mmCIF file with all atom_site columns, C-alpha atoms in Angstrom:
data_model
loop_
_atom_site.group_PDB
_atom_site.id
_atom_site.type_symbol
_atom_site.label_atom_id
_atom_site.label_alt_id
_atom_site.label_comp_id
_atom_site.label_asym_id
_atom_site.label_entity_id
_atom_site.label_seq_id
_atom_site.pdbx_PDB_ins_code
_atom_site.Cartn_x
_atom_site.Cartn_y
_atom_site.Cartn_z
_atom_site.occupancy
_atom_site.B_iso_or_equiv
_atom_site.pdbx_formal_charge
_atom_site.auth_seq_id
_atom_site.auth_comp_id
_atom_site.auth_asym_id
_atom_site.auth_atom_id
_atom_site.pdbx_PDB_model_num
ATOM 1   C CA . MET A 1 1   ? -9.197  -24.049 0.538   1.00 0.00 ? 103 MET A CA 1
ATOM 2   C CA . GLY A 1 2   ? -10.732 -22.123 -1.759  1.00 0.00 ? 104 GLY A CA 1
ATOM 3   C CA . TYR A 1 3   ? -10.893 -19.557 1.516   1.00 0.00 ? 105 TYR A CA 1
ATOM 4   C CA . ARG A 1 4   ? -6.966  -19.832 2.051   1.00 0.00 ? 106 ARG A CA 1
ATOM 5   C CA . ALA A 1 5   ? -6.709  -19.482 -1.993  1.00 0.00 ? 107 ALA A CA 1
ATOM 6   C CA . LEU A 1 6   ? -8.766  -15.779 -1.807  1.00 0.00 ? 108 LEU A CA 1
ATOM 7   C CA . ALA A 1 7   ? -6.938  -15.591 1.472   1.00 0.00 ? 109 ALA A CA 1
ATOM 8   C CA . ASP A 1 8   ? -3.439  -16.062 -0.350  1.00 0.00 ? 110 ASP A CA 1
ATOM 9   C CA . ALA A 1 9   ? -4.622  -13.932 -3.557  1.00 0.00 ? 111 ALA A CA 1
ATOM 10  C CA . THR A 1 10  ? -5.905  -10.999 -0.864  1.00 0.00 ? 112 THR A CA 1
ATOM 11  C CA . MET A 1 11  ? -2.403  -10.343 0.855   1.00 0.00 ? 113 MET A CA 1
ATOM 12  C CA . ALA A 1 12  ? -0.238  -10.599 -2.746  1.00 0.00 ? 114 ALA A CA 1
ATOM 13  C CA . VAL A 1 13  ? -3.323  -8.037  -3.417  1.00 0.00 ? 115 VAL A CA 1
ATOM 14  C CA . HIS A 1 14  ? -1.957  -6.095  -0.886  1.00 0.00 ? 116 HIS A CA 1
ATOM 15  C CA . PHE A 1 15  ? 1.552   -6.661  -1.251  1.00 0.00 ? 117 PHE A CA 1
ATOM 16  C CA . LEU A 1 16  ? 1.359   -4.991  -4.706  1.00 0.00 ? 118 LEU A CA 1
ATOM 17  C CA . PHE A 1 17  ? -1.144  -2.374  -3.563  1.00 0.00 ? 119 PHE A CA 1
ATOM 18  C CA . LEU A 1 18  ? 1.487   -1.329  -1.257  1.00 0.00 ? 120 LEU A CA 1
ATOM 19  C CA . ALA A 1 19  ? 3.829   -0.858  -3.421  1.00 0.00 ? 121 ALA A CA 1
ATOM 20  C CA . TYR A 1 20  ? 1.839   0.296   -6.538  1.00 0.00 ? 122 TYR A CA 1
ATOM 21  C CA . VAL A 1 21  ? 0.564   3.245   -3.422  1.00 0.00 ? 123 VAL A CA 1
ATOM 22  C CA . VAL A 1 22  ? 4.741   3.494   -2.813  1.00 0.00 ? 124 VAL A CA 1
ATOM 23  C CA . THR A 1 23  ? 6.419   3.032   -6.189  1.00 0.00 ? 125 THR A CA 1
ATOM 24  C CA . GLY A 1 24  ? 3.284   4.226   -9.283  1.00 0.00 ? 126 GLY A CA 1
ATOM 25  C CA . GLY A 1 25  ? 3.827   7.702   -8.677  1.00 0.00 ? 127 GLY A CA 1
ATOM 26  C CA . PHE A 1 26  ? 7.051   6.480   -10.816 1.00 0.00 ? 128 PHE A CA 1
ATOM 27  C CA . LEU A 1 27  ? 4.406   4.205   -13.112 1.00 0.00 ? 129 LEU A CA 1
ATOM 28  C CA . ALA A 1 28  ? 3.068   7.504   -14.038 1.00 0.00 ? 130 ALA A CA 1
ATOM 29  C CA . TRP A 1 29  ? 5.717   9.344   -15.252 1.00 0.00 ? 131 TRP A CA 1
ATOM 30  C CA . TRP A 1 30  ? 6.376   6.410   -18.591 1.00 0.00 ? 132 TRP A CA 1
ATOM 31  C CA . ARG A 1 31  ? 2.002   5.873   -18.296 1.00 0.00 ? 133 ARG A CA 1
ATOM 32  C CA . PRO A 1 32  ? 0.202   9.195   -17.023 1.00 0.00 ? 134 PRO A CA 1
ATOM 33  C CA . TRP A 1 33  ? -3.221  7.713   -17.650 1.00 0.00 ? 135 TRP A CA 1
ATOM 34  C CA . LEU A 1 34  ? -2.004  5.989   -13.616 1.00 0.00 ? 136 LEU A CA 1
ATOM 35  C CA . ARG A 1 35  ? -1.356  9.204   -12.264 1.00 0.00 ? 137 ARG A CA 1
ATOM 36  C CA . TRP A 1 36  ? -5.345  9.842   -11.004 1.00 0.00 ? 138 TRP A CA 1
ATOM 37  C CA . PRO A 1 37  ? -5.720  5.636   -9.623  1.00 0.00 ? 139 PRO A CA 1
ATOM 38  C CA . HIS A 1 38  ? -2.212  6.477   -8.262  1.00 0.00 ? 140 HIS A CA 1
ATOM 39  C CA . LEU A 1 39  ? -3.713  9.766   -6.936  1.00 0.00 ? 141 LEU A CA 1
ATOM 40  C CA . ALA A 1 40  ? -6.277  8.044   -5.150  1.00 0.00 ? 142 ALA A CA 1
ATOM 41  C CA . ALA A 1 41  ? -4.072  4.686   -4.342  1.00 0.00 ? 143 ALA A CA 1
ATOM 42  C CA . ALA A 1 42  ? -1.628  7.512   -2.352  1.00 0.00 ? 144 ALA A CA 1
ATOM 43  C CA . GLY A 1 43  ? -4.715  9.446   -0.998  1.00 0.00 ? 145 GLY A CA 1
ATOM 44  C CA . TRP A 1 44  ? -6.711  5.593   0.681   1.00 0.00 ? 146 TRP A CA 1
ATOM 45  C CA . GLY A 1 45  ? -2.961  4.690   1.790   1.00 0.00 ? 147 GLY A CA 1
ATOM 46  C CA . PHE A 1 46  ? -2.254  8.661   3.735   1.00 0.00 ? 148 PHE A CA 1
ATOM 47  C CA . ALA A 1 47  ? -5.482  7.798   5.654   1.00 0.00 ? 149 ALA A CA 1
ATOM 48  C CA . THR A 1 48  ? -5.241  4.799   6.356   1.00 0.00 ? 150 THR A CA 1
ATOM 49  C CA . ILE A 1 49  ? -1.608  5.619   8.678   1.00 0.00 ? 151 ILE A CA 1
ATOM 50  C CA . VAL A 1 50  ? -3.701  9.639   10.130  1.00 0.00 ? 152 VAL A CA 1
ATOM 51  C CA . PHE A 1 51  ? -6.379  8.296   10.981  1.00 0.00 ? 153 PHE A CA 1
ATOM 52  C CA . GLY A 1 52  ? -6.223  4.836   11.523  1.00 0.00 ? 154 GLY A CA 1
ATOM 53  C CA . LEU A 1 53  ? -8.217  3.344   8.595   1.00 0.00 ? 155 LEU A CA 1
ATOM 54  C CA . THR A 1 54  ? -8.733  -0.751  8.186   1.00 0.00 ? 156 THR A CA 1
ATOM 55  C CA . CYS A 1 55  ? -7.592  -1.765  4.484   1.00 0.00 ? 157 CYS A CA 1
ATOM 56  C CA . PRO A 1 56  ? -11.241 -3.195  3.387   1.00 0.00 ? 158 PRO A CA 1
ATOM 57  C CA . LEU A 1 57  ? -8.720  -6.013  1.071   1.00 0.00 ? 159 LEU A CA 1
ATOM 58  C CA . THR A 1 58  ? -6.724  -6.645  5.534   1.00 0.00 ? 160 THR A CA 1
ATOM 59  C CA . TYR A 1 59  ? -11.347 -7.504  5.740   1.00 0.00 ? 161 TYR A CA 1
ATOM 60  C CA . VAL A 1 60  ? -11.275 -9.403  3.363   1.00 0.00 ? 162 VAL A CA 1
ATOM 61  C CA . GLU A 1 61  ? -8.390  -11.539 3.554   1.00 0.00 ? 163 GLU A CA 1
ATOM 62  C CA . ASN A 1 62  ? -9.125  -11.596 8.029   1.00 0.00 ? 164 ASN A CA 1
ATOM 63  C CA . TRP A 1 63  ? -12.840 -13.258 6.562   1.00 0.00 ? 165 TRP A CA 1
ATOM 64  C CA . ALA A 1 64  ? -11.009 -15.211 3.944   1.00 0.00 ? 166 ALA A CA 1
ATOM 65  C CA . ARG A 1 65  ? -8.851  -17.118 6.989   1.00 0.00 ? 167 ARG A CA 1
ATOM 66  C CA . LEU A 1 66  ? -10.708 -17.332 9.392   1.00 0.00 ? 168 LEU A CA 1
ATOM 67  C CA . ARG A 1 67  ? -13.792 -19.316 7.011   1.00 0.00 ? 169 ARG A CA 1
ATOM 68  C CA . ALA A 1 68  ? -10.522 -21.885 6.039   1.00 0.00 ? 170 ALA A CA 1
ATOM 69  C CA . GLY A 1 69  ? -10.481 -21.478 9.695   1.00 0.00 ? 171 GLY A CA 1
ATOM 70  C CA . GLU A 1 70  ? -7.202  -19.900 10.280  1.00 0.00 ? 172 GLU A CA 1
ATOM 71  C CA . GLN A 1 71  ? -6.491  -17.502 12.692  1.00 0.00 ? 173 GLN A CA 1
ATOM 72  C CA . GLY A 1 72  ? -7.018  -14.130 11.282  1.00 0.00 ? 174 GLY A CA 1
ATOM 73  C CA . LEU A 1 73  ? -5.363  -11.034 11.138  1.00 0.00 ? 175 LEU A CA 1
ATOM 74  C CA . SER A 1 74  ? -4.138  -9.967  15.329  1.00 0.00 ? 176 SER A CA 1
ATOM 75  C CA . ARG A 1 75  ? -2.831  -7.018  14.196  1.00 0.00 ? 177 ARG A CA 1
ATOM 76  C CA . GLY A 1 76  ? -3.623  -5.171  10.832  1.00 0.00 ? 178 GLY A CA 1
ATOM 77  C CA . PHE A 1 77  ? -1.768  -5.470  6.922   1.00 0.00 ? 179 PHE A CA 1
ATOM 78  C CA . ILE A 1 78  ? 1.147   -4.002  7.792   1.00 0.00 ? 180 ILE A CA 1
ATOM 79  C CA . ASP A 1 79  ? 2.052   -5.149  11.595  1.00 0.00 ? 181 ASP A CA 1
ATOM 80  C CA . THR A 1 80  ? 1.471   -8.812  10.321  1.00 0.00 ? 182 THR A CA 1
ATOM 81  C CA . TYR A 1 81  ? 3.573   -8.472  7.630   1.00 0.00 ? 183 TYR A CA 1
ATOM 82  C CA . LEU A 1 82  ? 6.005   -6.433  7.278   1.00 0.00 ? 184 LEU A CA 1
ATOM 83  C CA . THR A 1 83  ? 7.306   -4.582  10.622  1.00 0.00 ? 185 THR A CA 1
ATOM 84  C CA . GLY A 1 84  ? 9.110   -6.635  12.891  1.00 0.00 ? 186 GLY A CA 1
ATOM 85  C CA . VAL A 1 85  ? 9.435   -9.121  9.843   1.00 0.00 ? 187 VAL A CA 1
ATOM 86  C CA . VAL A 1 86  ? 10.923  -7.147  7.259   1.00 0.00 ? 188 VAL A CA 1
ATOM 87  C CA . TYR A 1 87  ? 11.909  -3.803  9.319   1.00 0.00 ? 189 TYR A CA 1
ATOM 88  C CA . PRO A 1 88  ? 11.964  -3.735  12.694  1.00 0.00 ? 190 PRO A CA 1
ATOM 89  C CA . GLU A 1 89  ? 9.518   -1.799  14.739  1.00 0.00 ? 191 GLU A CA 1
ATOM 90  C CA . ARG A 1 90  ? 12.010  0.699   15.336  1.00 0.00 ? 192 ARG A CA 1
ATOM 91  C CA . TYR A 1 91  ? 12.398  1.931   12.416  1.00 0.00 ? 193 TYR A CA 1
ATOM 92  C CA . THR A 1 92  ? 8.487   2.241   11.248  1.00 0.00 ? 194 THR A CA 1
ATOM 93  C CA . LEU A 1 93  ? 7.956   5.867   11.110  1.00 0.00 ? 195 LEU A CA 1
ATOM 94  C CA . GLN A 1 94  ? 11.082  6.917   9.726   1.00 0.00 ? 196 GLN A CA 1
ATOM 95  C CA . LEU A 1 95  ? 9.526   3.949   6.803   1.00 0.00 ? 197 LEU A CA 1
ATOM 96  C CA . GLN A 1 96  ? 6.434   5.939   6.659   1.00 0.00 ? 198 GLN A CA 1
ATOM 97  C CA . ILE A 1 97  ? 8.405   9.459   6.408   1.00 0.00 ? 199 ILE A CA 1
ATOM 98  C CA . LEU A 1 98  ? 11.287  8.007   3.326   1.00 0.00 ? 200 LEU A CA 1
ATOM 99  C CA . ALA A 1 99  ? 8.055   6.271   1.150   1.00 0.00 ? 201 ALA A CA 1
ATOM 100 C CA . ALA A 1 100 ? 6.062   9.665   1.100   1.00 0.00 ? 202 ALA A CA 1
ATOM 101 C CA . LEU A 1 101 ? 8.541   11.748  0.409   1.00 0.00 ? 203 LEU A CA 1
ATOM 102 C CA . LEU A 1 102 ? 8.852   9.297   -2.559  1.00 0.00 ? 204 LEU A CA 1
ATOM 103 C CA . VAL A 1 103 ? 4.930   9.396   -3.207  1.00 0.00 ? 205 VAL A CA 1
ATOM 104 C CA . LEU A 1 104 ? 6.064   13.389  -3.221  1.00 0.00 ? 206 LEU A CA 1
ATOM 105 C CA . THR A 1 105 ? 8.898   13.181  -5.285  1.00 0.00 ? 207 THR A CA 1
ATOM 106 C CA . SER A 1 106 ? 6.644   11.384  -7.752  1.00 0.00 ? 208 SER A CA 1
ATOM 107 C CA . TRP A 1 107 ? 4.740   14.323  -7.696  1.00 0.00 ? 209 TRP A CA 1
ATOM 108 C CA . LEU A 1 108 ? 7.190   17.090  -7.649  1.00 0.00 ? 210 LEU A CA 1
ATOM 109 C CA . ILE A 1 109 ? 9.700   15.864  -10.308 1.00 0.00 ? 211 ILE A CA 1
ATOM 110 C CA . PRO A 1 110 ? 6.218   16.443  -12.796 1.00 0.00 ? 212 PRO A CA 1
ATOM 111 C CA . LEU A 1 111 ? 5.483   19.481  -12.724 1.00 0.00 ? 213 LEU A CA 1
ATOM 112 C CA . LEU A 1 112 ? 9.052   21.402  -11.577 1.00 0.00 ? 214 LEU A CA 1
ATOM 113 C CA . LYS A 1 113 ? 10.109  20.397  -14.922 1.00 0.00 ? 215 LYS A CA 1
ATOM 114 C CA . GLY A 1 114 ? 6.109   21.663  -16.321 1.00 0.00 ? 216 GLY A CA 1
ATOM 115 C CA . ARG A 1 115 ? 5.059   18.476  -16.266 1.00 0.00 ? 217 ARG A CA 1
ATOM 116 C CA . ALA A 1 116 ? 1.923   19.680  -14.586 1.00 0.00 ? 218 ALA A CA 1
ATOM 117 C CA . PRO A 1 117 ? -0.661  16.150  -14.450 1.00 0.00 ? 219 PRO A CA 1
ATOM 118 C CA . SER A 1 118 ? -3.512  16.461  -17.360 1.00 0.00 ? 220 SER A CA 1
#
């Protein structure tokens, strides 16, 4: 039971992290101290896509699921829970581009308005 709860909690944190990667720059408009954690999160998200890195949260969830006697993740987090479930696989590239544009927009608008990150 404990490992299953850990796996489920890790999955929830992973979803929150993905949401933060995409929207955290907009949150930083409201709370400027969030800019630097968002920069780190967005950089990590970019690295996982470009360099094929596996997020530590995926490792933790997989480890906990296996310890709970469940089947581990056969693919990455996004491939398991989003691709083919929330959106068709053929739209993966378009959604990656959209996410990147949202992140860039969240950083560029304050810069263009003269409010550089502090």
